[in-house]
PDB file of C-alpha atoms in Angstrom:
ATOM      1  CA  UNK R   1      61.836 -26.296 -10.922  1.00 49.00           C
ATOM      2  CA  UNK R   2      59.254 -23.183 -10.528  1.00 54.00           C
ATOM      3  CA  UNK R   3      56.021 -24.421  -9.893  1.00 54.00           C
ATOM      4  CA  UNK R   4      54.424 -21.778 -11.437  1.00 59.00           C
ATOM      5  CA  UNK R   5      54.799 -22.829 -14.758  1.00 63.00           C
ATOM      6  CA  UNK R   6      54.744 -27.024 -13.891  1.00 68.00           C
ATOM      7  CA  UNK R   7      51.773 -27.981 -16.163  1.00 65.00           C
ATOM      8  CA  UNK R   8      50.693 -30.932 -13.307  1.00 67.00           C
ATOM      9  CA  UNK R   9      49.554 -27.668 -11.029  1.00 66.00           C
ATOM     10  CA  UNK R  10      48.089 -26.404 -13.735  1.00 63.00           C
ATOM     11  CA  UNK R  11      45.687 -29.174 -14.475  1.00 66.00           C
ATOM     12  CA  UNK R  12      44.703 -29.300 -10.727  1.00 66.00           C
ATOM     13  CA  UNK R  13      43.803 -25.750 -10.686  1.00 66.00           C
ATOM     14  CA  UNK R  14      41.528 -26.835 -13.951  1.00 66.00           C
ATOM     15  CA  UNK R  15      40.224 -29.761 -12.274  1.00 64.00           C
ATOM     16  CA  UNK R  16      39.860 -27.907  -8.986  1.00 63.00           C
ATOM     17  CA  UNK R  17      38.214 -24.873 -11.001  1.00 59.00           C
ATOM     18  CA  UNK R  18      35.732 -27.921 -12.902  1.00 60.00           C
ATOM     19  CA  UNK R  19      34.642 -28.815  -9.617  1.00 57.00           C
ATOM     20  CA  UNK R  20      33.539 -25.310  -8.247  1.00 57.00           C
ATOM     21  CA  UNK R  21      31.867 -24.670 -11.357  1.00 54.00           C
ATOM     22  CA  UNK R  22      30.093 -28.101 -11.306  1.00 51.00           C
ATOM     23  CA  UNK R  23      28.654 -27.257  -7.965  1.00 50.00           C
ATOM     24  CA  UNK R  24      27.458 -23.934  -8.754  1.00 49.00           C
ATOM     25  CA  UNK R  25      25.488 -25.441 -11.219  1.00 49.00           C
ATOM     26  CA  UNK R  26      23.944 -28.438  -8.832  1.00 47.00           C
ATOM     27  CA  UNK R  27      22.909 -25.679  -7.119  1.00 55.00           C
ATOM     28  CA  UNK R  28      20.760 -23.838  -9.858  1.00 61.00           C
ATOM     29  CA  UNK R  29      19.521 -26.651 -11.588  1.00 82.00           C
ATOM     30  CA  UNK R  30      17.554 -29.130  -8.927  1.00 88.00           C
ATOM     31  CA  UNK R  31      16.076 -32.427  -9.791  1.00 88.00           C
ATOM     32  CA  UNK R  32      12.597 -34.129  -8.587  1.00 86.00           C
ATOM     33  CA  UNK R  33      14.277 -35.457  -5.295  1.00 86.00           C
ATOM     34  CA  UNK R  34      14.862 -31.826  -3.919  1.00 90.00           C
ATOM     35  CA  UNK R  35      10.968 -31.090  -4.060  1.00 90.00           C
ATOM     36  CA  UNK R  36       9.749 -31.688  -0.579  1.00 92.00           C
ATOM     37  CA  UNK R  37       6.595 -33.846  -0.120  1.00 92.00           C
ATOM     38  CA  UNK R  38       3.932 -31.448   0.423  1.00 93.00           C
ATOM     39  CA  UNK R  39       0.209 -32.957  -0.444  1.00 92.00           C
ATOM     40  CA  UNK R  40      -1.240 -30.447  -1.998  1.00 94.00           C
ATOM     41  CA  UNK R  41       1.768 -29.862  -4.504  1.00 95.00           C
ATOM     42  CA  UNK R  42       0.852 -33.879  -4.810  1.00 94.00           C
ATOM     43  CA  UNK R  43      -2.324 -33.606  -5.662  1.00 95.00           C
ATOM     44  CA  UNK R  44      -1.921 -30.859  -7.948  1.00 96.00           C
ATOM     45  CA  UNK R  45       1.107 -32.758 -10.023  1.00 94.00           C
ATOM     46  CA  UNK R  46      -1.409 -35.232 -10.263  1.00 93.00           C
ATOM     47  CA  UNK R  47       1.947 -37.631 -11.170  1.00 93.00           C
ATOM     48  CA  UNK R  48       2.725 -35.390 -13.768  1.00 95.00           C
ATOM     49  CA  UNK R  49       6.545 -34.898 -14.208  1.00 95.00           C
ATOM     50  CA  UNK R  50       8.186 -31.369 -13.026  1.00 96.00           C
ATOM     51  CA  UNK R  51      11.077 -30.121 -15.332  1.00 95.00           C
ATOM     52  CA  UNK R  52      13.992 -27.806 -14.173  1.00 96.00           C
ATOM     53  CA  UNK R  53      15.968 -25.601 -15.437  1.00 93.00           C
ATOM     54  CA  UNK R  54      13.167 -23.248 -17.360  1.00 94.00           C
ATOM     55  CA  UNK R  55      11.778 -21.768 -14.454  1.00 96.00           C
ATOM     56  CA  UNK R  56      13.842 -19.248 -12.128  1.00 96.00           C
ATOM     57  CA  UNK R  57      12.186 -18.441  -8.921  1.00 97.00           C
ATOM     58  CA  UNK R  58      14.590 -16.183  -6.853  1.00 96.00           C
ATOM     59  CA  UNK R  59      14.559 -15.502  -3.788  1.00 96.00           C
ATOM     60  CA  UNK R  60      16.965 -14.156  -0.851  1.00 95.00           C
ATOM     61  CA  UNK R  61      18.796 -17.737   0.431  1.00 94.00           C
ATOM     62  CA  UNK R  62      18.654 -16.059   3.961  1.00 94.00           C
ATOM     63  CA  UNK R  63      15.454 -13.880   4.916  1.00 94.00           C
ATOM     64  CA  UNK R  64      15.457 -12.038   7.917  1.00 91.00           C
ATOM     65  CA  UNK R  65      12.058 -11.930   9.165  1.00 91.00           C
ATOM     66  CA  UNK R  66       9.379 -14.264   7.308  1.00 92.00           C
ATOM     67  CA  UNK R  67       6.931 -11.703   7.013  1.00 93.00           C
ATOM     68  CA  UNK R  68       7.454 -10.136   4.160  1.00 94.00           C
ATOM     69  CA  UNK R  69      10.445 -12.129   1.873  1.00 96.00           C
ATOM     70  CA  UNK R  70      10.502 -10.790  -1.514  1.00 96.00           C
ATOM     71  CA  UNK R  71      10.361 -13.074  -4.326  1.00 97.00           C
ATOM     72  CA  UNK R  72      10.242 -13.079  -8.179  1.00 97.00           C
ATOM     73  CA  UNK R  73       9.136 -15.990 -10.454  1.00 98.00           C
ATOM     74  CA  UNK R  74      10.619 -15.763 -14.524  1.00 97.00           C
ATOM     75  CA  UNK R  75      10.979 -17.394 -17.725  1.00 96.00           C
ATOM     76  CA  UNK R  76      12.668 -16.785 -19.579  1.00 92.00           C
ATOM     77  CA  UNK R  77      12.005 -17.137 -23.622  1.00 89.00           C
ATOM     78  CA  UNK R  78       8.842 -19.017 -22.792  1.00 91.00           C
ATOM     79  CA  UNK R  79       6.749 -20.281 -25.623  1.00 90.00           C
ATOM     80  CA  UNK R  80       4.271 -17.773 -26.769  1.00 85.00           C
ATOM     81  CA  UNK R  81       0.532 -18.783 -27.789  1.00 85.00           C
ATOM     82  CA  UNK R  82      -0.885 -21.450 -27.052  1.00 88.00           C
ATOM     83  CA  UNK R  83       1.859 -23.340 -25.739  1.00 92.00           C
ATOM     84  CA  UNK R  84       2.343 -20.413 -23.097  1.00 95.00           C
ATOM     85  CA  UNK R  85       2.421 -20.191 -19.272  1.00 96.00           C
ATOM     86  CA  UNK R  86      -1.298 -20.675 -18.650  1.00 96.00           C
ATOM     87  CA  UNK R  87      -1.000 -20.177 -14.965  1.00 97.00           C
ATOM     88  CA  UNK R  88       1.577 -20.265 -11.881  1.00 98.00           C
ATOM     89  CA  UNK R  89       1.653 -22.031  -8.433  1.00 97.00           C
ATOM     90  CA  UNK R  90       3.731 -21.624  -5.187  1.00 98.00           C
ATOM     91  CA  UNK R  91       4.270 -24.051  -2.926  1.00 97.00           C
ATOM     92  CA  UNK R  92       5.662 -23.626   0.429  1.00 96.00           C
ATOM     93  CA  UNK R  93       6.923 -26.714   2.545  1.00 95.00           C
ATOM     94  CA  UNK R  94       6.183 -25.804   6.437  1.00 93.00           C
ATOM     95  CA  UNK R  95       3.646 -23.280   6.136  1.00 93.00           C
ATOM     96  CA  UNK R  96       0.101 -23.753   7.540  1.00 92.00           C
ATOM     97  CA  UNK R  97      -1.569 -23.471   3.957  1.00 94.00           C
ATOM     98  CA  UNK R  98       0.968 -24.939   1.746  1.00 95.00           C
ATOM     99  CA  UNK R  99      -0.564 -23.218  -1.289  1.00 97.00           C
ATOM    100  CA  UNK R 100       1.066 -19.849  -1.122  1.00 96.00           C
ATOM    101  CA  UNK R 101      -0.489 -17.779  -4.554  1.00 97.00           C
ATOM    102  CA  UNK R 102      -1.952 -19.026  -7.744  1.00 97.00           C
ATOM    103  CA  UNK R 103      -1.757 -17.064 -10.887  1.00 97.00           C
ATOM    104  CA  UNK R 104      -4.063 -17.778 -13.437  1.00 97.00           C
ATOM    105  CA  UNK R 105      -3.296 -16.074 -16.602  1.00 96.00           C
ATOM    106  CA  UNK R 106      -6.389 -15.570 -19.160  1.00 94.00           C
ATOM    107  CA  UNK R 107      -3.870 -15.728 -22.283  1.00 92.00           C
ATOM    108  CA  UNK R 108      -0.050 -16.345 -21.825  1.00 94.00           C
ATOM    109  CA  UNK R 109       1.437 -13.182 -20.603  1.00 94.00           C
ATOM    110  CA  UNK R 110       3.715 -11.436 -23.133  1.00 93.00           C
ATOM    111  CA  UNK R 111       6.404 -11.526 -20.138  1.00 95.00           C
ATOM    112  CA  UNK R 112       6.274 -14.451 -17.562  1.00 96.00           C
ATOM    113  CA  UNK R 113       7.381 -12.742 -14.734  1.00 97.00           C
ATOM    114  CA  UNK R 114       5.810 -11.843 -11.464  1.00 97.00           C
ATOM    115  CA  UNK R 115       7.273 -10.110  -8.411  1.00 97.00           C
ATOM    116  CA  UNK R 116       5.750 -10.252  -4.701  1.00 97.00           C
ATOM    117  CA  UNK R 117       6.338 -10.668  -1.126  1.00 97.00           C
ATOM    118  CA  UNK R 118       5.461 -13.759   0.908  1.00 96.00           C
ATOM    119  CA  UNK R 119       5.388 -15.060   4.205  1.00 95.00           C
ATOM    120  CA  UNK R 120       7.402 -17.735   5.499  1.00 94.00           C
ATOM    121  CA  UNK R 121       6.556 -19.747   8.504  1.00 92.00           C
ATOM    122  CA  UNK R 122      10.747 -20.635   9.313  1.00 92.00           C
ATOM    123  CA  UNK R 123      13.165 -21.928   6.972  1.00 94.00           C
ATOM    124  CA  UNK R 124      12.295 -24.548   4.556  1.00 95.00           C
ATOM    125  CA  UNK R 125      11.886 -24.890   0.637  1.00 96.00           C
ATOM    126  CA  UNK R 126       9.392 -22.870  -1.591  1.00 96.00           C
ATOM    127  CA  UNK R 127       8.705 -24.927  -5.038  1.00 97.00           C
ATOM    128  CA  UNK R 128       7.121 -22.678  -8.042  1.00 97.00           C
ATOM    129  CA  UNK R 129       5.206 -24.131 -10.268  1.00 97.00           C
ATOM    130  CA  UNK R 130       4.670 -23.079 -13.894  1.00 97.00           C
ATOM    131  CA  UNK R 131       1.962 -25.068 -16.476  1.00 97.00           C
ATOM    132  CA  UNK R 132       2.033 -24.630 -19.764  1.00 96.00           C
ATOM    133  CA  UNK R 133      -0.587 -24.958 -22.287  1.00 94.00           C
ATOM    134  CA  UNK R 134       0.097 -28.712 -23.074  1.00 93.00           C
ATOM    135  CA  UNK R 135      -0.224 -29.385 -19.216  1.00 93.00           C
ATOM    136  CA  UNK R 136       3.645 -29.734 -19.142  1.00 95.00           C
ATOM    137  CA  UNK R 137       5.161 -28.456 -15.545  1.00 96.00           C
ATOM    138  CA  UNK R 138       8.111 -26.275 -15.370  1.00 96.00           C
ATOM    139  CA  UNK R 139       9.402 -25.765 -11.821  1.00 96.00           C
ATOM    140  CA  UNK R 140      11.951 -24.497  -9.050  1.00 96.00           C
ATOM    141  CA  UNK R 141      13.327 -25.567  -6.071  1.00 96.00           C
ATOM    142  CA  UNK R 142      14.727 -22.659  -3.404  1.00 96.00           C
ATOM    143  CA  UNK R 143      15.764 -23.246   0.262  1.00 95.00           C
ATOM    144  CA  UNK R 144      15.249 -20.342   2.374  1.00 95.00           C
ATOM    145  CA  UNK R 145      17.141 -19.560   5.507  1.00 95.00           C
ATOM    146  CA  UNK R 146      14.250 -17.845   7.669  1.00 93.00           C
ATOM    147  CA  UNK R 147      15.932 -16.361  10.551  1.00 90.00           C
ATOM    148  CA  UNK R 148      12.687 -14.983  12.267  1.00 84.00           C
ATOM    149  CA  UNK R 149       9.339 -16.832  11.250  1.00 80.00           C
ATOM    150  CA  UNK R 150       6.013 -15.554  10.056  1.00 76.00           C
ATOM    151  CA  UNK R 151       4.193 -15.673  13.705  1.00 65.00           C
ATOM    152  CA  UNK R 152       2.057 -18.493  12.444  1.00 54.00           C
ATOM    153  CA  UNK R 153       1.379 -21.114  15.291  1.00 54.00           C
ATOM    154  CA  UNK R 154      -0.316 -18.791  17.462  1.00 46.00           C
ATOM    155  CA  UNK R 155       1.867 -19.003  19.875  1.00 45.00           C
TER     156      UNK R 155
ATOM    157  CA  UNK F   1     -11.372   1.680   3.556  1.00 47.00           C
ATOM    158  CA  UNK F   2      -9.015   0.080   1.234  1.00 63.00           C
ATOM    159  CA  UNK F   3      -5.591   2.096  -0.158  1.00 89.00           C
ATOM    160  CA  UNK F   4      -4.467   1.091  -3.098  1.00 94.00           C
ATOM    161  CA  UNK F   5      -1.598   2.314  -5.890  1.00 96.00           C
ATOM    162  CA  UNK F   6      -1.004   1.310  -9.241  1.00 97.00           C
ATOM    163  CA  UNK F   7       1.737   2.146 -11.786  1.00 96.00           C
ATOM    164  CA  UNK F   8       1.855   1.520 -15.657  1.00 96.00           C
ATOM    165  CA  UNK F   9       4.275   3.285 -17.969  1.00 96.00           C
ATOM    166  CA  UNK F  10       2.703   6.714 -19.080  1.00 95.00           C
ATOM    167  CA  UNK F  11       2.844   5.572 -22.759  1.00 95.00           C
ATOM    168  CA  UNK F  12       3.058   2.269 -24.529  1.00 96.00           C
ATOM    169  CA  UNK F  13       3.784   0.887 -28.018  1.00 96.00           C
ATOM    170  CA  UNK F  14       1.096  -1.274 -29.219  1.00 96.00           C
ATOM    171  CA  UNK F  15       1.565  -5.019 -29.467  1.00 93.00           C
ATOM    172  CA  UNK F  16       4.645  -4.682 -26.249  1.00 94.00           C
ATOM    173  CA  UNK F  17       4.690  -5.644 -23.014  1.00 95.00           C
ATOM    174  CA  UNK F  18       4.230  -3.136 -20.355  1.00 97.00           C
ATOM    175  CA  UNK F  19       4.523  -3.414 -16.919  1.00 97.00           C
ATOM    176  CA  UNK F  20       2.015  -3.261 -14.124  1.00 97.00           C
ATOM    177  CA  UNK F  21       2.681  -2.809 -10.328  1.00 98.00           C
ATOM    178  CA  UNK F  22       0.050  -2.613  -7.686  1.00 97.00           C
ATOM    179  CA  UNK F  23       0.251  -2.226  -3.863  1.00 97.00           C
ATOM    180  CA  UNK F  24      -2.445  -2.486  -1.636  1.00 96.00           C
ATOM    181  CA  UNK F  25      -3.029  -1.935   1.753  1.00 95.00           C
ATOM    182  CA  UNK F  26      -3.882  -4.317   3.115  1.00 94.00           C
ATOM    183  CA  UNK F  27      -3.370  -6.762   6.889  1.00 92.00           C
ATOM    184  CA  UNK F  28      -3.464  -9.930   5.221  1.00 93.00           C
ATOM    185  CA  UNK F  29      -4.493 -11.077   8.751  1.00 91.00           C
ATOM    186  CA  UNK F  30      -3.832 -15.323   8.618  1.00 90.00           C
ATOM    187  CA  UNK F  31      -6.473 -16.506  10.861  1.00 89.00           C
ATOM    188  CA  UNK F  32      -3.548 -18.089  13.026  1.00 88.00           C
ATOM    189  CA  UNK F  33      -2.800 -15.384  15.241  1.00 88.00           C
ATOM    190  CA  UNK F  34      -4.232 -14.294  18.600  1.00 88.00           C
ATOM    191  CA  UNK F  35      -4.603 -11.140  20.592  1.00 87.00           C
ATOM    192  CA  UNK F  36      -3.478  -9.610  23.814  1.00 89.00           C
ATOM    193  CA  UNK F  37      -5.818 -11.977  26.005  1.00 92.00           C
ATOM    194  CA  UNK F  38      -5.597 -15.183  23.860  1.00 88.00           C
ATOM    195  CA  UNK F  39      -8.613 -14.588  21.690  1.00 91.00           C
ATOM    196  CA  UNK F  40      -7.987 -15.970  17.802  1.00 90.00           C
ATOM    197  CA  UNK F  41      -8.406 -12.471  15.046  1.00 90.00           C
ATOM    198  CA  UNK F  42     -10.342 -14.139  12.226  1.00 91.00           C
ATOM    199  CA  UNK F  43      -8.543 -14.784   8.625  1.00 91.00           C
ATOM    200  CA  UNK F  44      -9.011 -11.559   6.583  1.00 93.00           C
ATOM    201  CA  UNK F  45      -6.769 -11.796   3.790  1.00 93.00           C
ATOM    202  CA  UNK F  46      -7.696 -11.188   0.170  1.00 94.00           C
ATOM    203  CA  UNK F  47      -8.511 -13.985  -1.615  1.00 91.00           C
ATOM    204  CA  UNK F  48      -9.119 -13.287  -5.568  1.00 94.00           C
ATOM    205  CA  UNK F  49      -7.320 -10.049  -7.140  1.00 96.00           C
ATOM    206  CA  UNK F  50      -8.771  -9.778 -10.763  1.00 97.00           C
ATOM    207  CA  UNK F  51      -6.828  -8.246 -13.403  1.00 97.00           C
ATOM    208  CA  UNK F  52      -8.986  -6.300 -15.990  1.00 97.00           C
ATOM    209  CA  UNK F  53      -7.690  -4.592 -19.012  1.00 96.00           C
ATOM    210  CA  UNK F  54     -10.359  -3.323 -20.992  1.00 93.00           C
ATOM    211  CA  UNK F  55     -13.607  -5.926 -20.806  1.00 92.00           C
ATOM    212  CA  UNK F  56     -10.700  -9.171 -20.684  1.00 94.00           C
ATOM    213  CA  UNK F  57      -9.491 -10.307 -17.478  1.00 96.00           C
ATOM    214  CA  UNK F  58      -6.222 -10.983 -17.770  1.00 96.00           C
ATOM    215  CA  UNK F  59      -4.889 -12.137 -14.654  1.00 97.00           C
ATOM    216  CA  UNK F  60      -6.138 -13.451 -11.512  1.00 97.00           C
ATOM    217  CA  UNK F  61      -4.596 -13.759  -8.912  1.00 97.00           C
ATOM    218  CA  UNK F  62      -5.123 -16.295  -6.138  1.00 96.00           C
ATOM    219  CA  UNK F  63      -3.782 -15.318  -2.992  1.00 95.00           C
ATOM    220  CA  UNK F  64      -3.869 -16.210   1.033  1.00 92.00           C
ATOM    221  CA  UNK F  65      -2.152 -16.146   4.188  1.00 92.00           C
ATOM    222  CA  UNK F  66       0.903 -16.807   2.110  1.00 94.00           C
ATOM    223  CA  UNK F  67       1.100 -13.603   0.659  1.00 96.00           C
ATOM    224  CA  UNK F  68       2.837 -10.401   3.423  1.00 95.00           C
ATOM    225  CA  UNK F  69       1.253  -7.753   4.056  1.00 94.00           C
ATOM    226  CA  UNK F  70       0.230  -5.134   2.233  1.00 95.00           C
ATOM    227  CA  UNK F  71       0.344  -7.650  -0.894  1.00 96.00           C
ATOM    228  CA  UNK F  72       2.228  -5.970  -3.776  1.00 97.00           C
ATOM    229  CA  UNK F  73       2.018  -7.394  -7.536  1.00 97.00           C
ATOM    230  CA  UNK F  74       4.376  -7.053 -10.387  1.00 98.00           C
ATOM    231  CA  UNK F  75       3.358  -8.324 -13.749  1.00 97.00           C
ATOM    232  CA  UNK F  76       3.318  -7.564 -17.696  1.00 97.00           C
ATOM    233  CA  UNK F  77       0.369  -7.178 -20.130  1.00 96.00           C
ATOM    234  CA  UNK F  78       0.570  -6.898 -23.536  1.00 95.00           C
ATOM    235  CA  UNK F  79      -0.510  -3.435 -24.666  1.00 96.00           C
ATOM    236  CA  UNK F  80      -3.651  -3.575 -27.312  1.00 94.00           C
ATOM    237  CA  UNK F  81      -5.945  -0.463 -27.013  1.00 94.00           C
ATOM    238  CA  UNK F  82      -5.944   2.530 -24.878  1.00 96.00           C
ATOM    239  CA  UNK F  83      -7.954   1.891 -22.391  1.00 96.00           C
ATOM    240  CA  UNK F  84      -9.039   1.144 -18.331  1.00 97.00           C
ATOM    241  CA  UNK F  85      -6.682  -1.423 -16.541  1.00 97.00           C
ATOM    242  CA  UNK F  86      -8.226  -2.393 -13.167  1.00 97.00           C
ATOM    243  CA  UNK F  87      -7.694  -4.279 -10.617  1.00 97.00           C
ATOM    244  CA  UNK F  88     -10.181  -5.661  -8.433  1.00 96.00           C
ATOM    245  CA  UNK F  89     -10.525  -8.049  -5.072  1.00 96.00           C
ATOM    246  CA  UNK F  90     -12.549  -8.358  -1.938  1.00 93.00           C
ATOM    247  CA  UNK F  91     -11.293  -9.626   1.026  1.00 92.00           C
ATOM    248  CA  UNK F  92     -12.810 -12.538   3.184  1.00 93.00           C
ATOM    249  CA  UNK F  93     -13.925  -9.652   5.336  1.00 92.00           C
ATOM    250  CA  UNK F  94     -16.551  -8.810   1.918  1.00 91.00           C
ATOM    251  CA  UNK F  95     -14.852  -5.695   1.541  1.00 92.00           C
ATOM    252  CA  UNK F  96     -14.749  -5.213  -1.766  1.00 93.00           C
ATOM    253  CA  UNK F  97     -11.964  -2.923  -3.615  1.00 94.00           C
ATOM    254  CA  UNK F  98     -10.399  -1.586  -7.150  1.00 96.00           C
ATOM    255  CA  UNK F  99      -7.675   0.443  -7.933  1.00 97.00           C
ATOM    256  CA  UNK F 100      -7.240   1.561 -11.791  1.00 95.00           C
ATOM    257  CA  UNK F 101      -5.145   3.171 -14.511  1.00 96.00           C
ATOM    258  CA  UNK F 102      -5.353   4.460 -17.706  1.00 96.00           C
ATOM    259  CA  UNK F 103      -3.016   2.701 -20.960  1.00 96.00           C
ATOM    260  CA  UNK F 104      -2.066   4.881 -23.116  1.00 96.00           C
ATOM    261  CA  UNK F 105      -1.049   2.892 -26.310  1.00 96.00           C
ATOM    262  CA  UNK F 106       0.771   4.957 -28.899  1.00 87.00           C
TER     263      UNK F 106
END
């Protein structure tokens, strides 16, 4: 019997190939229960429901130094007019202010993305936050080895 | 006194989305740190960075301790007129600062 061509190994390399590709997704899309309880994120959900999957906010999964870790928030195909990204929100989970940047967009941008570098006070999970023009919130969940920390406790 | 750069494509097609990128120098100092003999160096980091493009604002940008050093900015704007895009901020020092560009829409 060759085993190359016994269809049983072939369905466990499908099976085994399902499962791989199931967990690369997991790890893109998050739900509500990876969002780590920060209050001001909280207060600012205001018990409003966050959706995944719209919002991409990348970042490198392992930073070397926290002072400067680059990071990119997009949409993509977001709704244009009214409906639009009316303004952006960053959330970090350990930092001393949790609120890392707000961006407040005047009319939706033609584009939603925005690029900068924050800083990171050790590794945790950043949360972006995206509202659109019904008050609907798109978001992202990223965990972020930080192998040196922002010097933040003044220590 | 405040260095600042800022780069938008040298032409642009009316109606499209163009993008802007803006460095500033800047320490972003958090307020958290202390110096050589233990003494805390006040917060200076910038706190509003206004987007202007012609008389509209069309971003601001909220920023903080959260934000590294020398705080860079990518973003898009739709083009509509030639015309002035600015950006503006002041730091929680009350220095004030602008960097701007000129759109040219074809």
């Amino acid at each position: 019997m060759s085993a190359i061509t016994d269809p049983m190994r072939r369905r466990w390399i499908a099976a085994a190939g399902a499962l791989v590709g199931g967990h690369a997704l997991a790890q893109v899309m998050p739900t509500a229960e990876d969002v780590p309880g920060i209050r001001a994120l909280d207060e600012y959900r205001a018990g409003r429901p966050l959706k995944f999957g719209r919002l991409k906010l990348v970042v490198p999964r392992i930073a070397d130094n926290g002072n400067a870790v680059s990071m990119r928030v997009v949409m993509e195909n977001a709704p244009a007019g009214d409906a639009g990204v009316r303004s952006i929100r960053l959330f970090s989970e350990t930092n001393p202010v949790p609120l890392m940047a707000r961006f407040d967009f005047a009319v939706p941008p033609p584009r939603v993305e925005i690029e900068s570098r924050i800083r990171l006070a050790g590794t945790q999970r950043v949360v972006a936050i995206a509202e659109l023009g019904d008050g609907a919130l798109e978001a992202d969940v990223v965990s972020i080895i930080v192998t040196l920390a922002a010097c933040l406790d003044g220590s | 006194m405040a260095f600042a750069r800022i780069v938008v494509p040298p032409r642009v097609a009316r109606g499209e989305a163009f993008e802007v990128r803006v460095s500033i120098r800047h320490p972003m100092e958090t307020g958290f740190r202390v110096d050589d003999v233990g003494k805390s160096i006040p917060r200076n980091t910038l706190r509003e960075v206004v987007v202007r493009y012609g008389d509209a604002i069309v971003l601001r940008a909220s920023l903080g301790s959260g934000i590294a050093a020398n705080p860079y900015l990518r973003f898009f704007v739709t083009a509509r007129e030639s015309g002035p895009l600015a950006v503006e901020w002041v730091d929680d020092a009350g220095e004030p600062g602008t960097v701007r560009a000129d759109v040219n829409v074809a």
